[in-house]
Amino acid sequence: MIASFNADKPYDRFMKEQIAGDALEPVTSEGIVAASLLVCGSYDQAGNAQSNAVQRATSREEEMEDLVSVVGQTFLGLTINCARCHDHKFDPIPQTDYYRIKAVFDGVKHGERSIEDPAEARAREGRVAALKQQIADSQREARELETIGRNLAGSKRHDPPAVSGPVPFALWRFAGPTDVASLGELKGSAIVSDGVLALPKDGSYFQSAPLESDIHEKTLEAWVSLSDLAQGGGAAISIENSEGTQFDAIVFGEREQGKWTAGSDGFQRTANLSADVETTPIGGLIHMAIVYRDDNSVALFRNGEVYGKP
């Protein structure tokens, strides 16, 4: 109202905006704001939330009585709400006229809406689209930097001499598509990029070809890059029988959030460990190994250090 007064807005235009500002052409933010007069009265939130239809209707009628009386007294200078129950005793307003006026506003309901006009809304959508594009560009740049970092870290990683330990029974380096096809099959959304197996969604994994013999005493080993330190469950590597009923695995966050553990069927070879939670930054490489010895002990190692008590 103050802005309209300062702008010397004609009263007829001011009145139209107060009563139907959101329906006038062209639609303006001033008109949308002005029309809020119609819902500035009392609003019975509890009454409108009642499960009883009669109670809801009663609350609605009281709101409409307030709306009609405000319009009448403000713009007509008449207390037309007296005609709600009977013909007006002192002014020529029959009861039918009251309900005709009420019917005009019957579609007006309390709620929230944007005060932007169409041009402002389009401008905001343009700004949001530009920001989303900037975010996408930044995310792409971050992925490229992460790839460079992984490649650099991988180039500095030194494989131990062949004479330092036993030859792996099975080894997956994911050097390229040909290498992947010869070792097994990508499942779900799993992909291989820059020598790394990436599992971007739940249900993604790499399944190797069946092993040719049973495995008893063993070591499971994997280089892992986590995308979420708060995740629960999920194996970095597992070995299981063909039915999937018996397995051993390197698992993160399954029993205790943020901790590594030896996963197994029904937790038969699994125990909580008194060990630190994982703090490696997202995208950093972690080397995990679990040794299953023939004395039935299970020992975990993280980045070459003992992780918890066997």
JSON list of C-alpha atoms in Angstrom, two decimals, residues 17 24 27-29 47 54 57 64 75 113-114 126 133 148 179 204 217 224 226 244-245 267 285 299 304 309:
[
{"chain": "A", "resi": 17, "resn": "GLU", "atom": "CA", "xyz": [-5.13, -5.26, -7.54]},
{"chain": "A", "resi": 24, "resn": "LEU", "atom": "CA", "xyz": [-5.11, -8.89, -14.09]},
{"chain": "A", "resi": 27, "resn": "VAL", "atom": "CA", "xyz": [0.47, -10.28, -14.28]},
{"chain": "A", "resi": 28, "resn": "THR", "atom": "CA", "xyz": [2.89, -8.37, -12.03]},
{"chain": "A", "resi": 29, "resn": "SER", "atom": "CA", "xyz": [4.52, -9.14, -8.70]},
{"chain": "A", "resi": 47, "resn": "GLY", "atom": "CA", "xyz": [-10.29, -26.38, 12.09]},
{"chain": "A", "resi": 54, "resn": "VAL", "atom": "CA", "xyz": [-18.79, -30.48, 9.07]},
{"chain": "A", "resi": 57, "resn": "ALA", "atom": "CA", "xyz": [-16.96, -26.57, 6.42]},
{"chain": "A", "resi": 64, "resn": "MET", "atom": "CA", "xyz": [-15.31, -16.48, 3.97]},
{"chain": "A", "resi": 75, "resn": "PHE", "atom": "CA", "xyz": [-14.25, -0.90, -0.96]},
{"chain": "A", "resi": 113, "resn": "ARG", "atom": "CA", "xyz": [2.74, -19.01, -3.71]},
{"chain": "A", "resi": 114, "resn": "SER", "atom": "CA", "xyz": [5.57, -17.25, -5.47]},
{"chain": "A", "resi": 126, "resn": "GLY", "atom": "CA", "xyz": [17.73, -19.07, -16.26]},
{"chain": "A", "resi": 133, "resn": "GLN", "atom": "CA", "xyz": [25.74, -25.98, -15.53]},
{"chain": "A", "resi": 148, "resn": "ILE", "atom": "CA", "xyz": [44.96, -37.72, -12.88]},
{"chain": "A", "resi": 179, "resn": "ASP", "atom": "CA", "xyz": [41.77, -57.66, -19.76]},
{"chain": "A", "resi": 204, "resn": "SER", "atom": "CA", "xyz": [27.18, -53.01, -9.42]},
{"chain": "A", "resi": 217, "resn": "GLU", "atom": "CA", "xyz": [43.88, -70.95, 3.71]},
{"chain": "A", "resi": 224, "resn": "VAL", "atom": "CA", "xyz": [39.78, -49.54, -2.50]},
{"chain": "A", "resi": 226, "resn": "LEU", "atom": "CA", "xyz": [35.46, -45.13, -1.10]},
{"chain": "A", "resi": 244, "resn": "GLY", "atom": "CA", "xyz": [26.47, -67.89, -2.67]},
{"chain": "A", "resi": 245, "resn": "THR", "atom": "CA", "xyz": [25.63, -69.53, 0.67]},
{"chain": "A", "resi": 267, "resn": "PHE", "atom": "CA", "xyz": [28.71, -63.61, 10.33]},
{"chain": "A", "resi": 285, "resn": "LEU", "atom": "CA", "xyz": [43.29, -45.23, -2.07]},
{"chain": "A", "resi": 299, "resn": "ALA", "atom": "CA", "xyz": [43.71, -61.17, 10.64]},
{"chain": "A", "resi": 304, "resn": "GLY", "atom": "CA", "xyz": [50.26, -52.70, 5.67]},
{"chain": "A", "resi": 309, "resn": "LYS", "atom": "CA", "xyz": [43.10, -57.98, 16.90]}
]
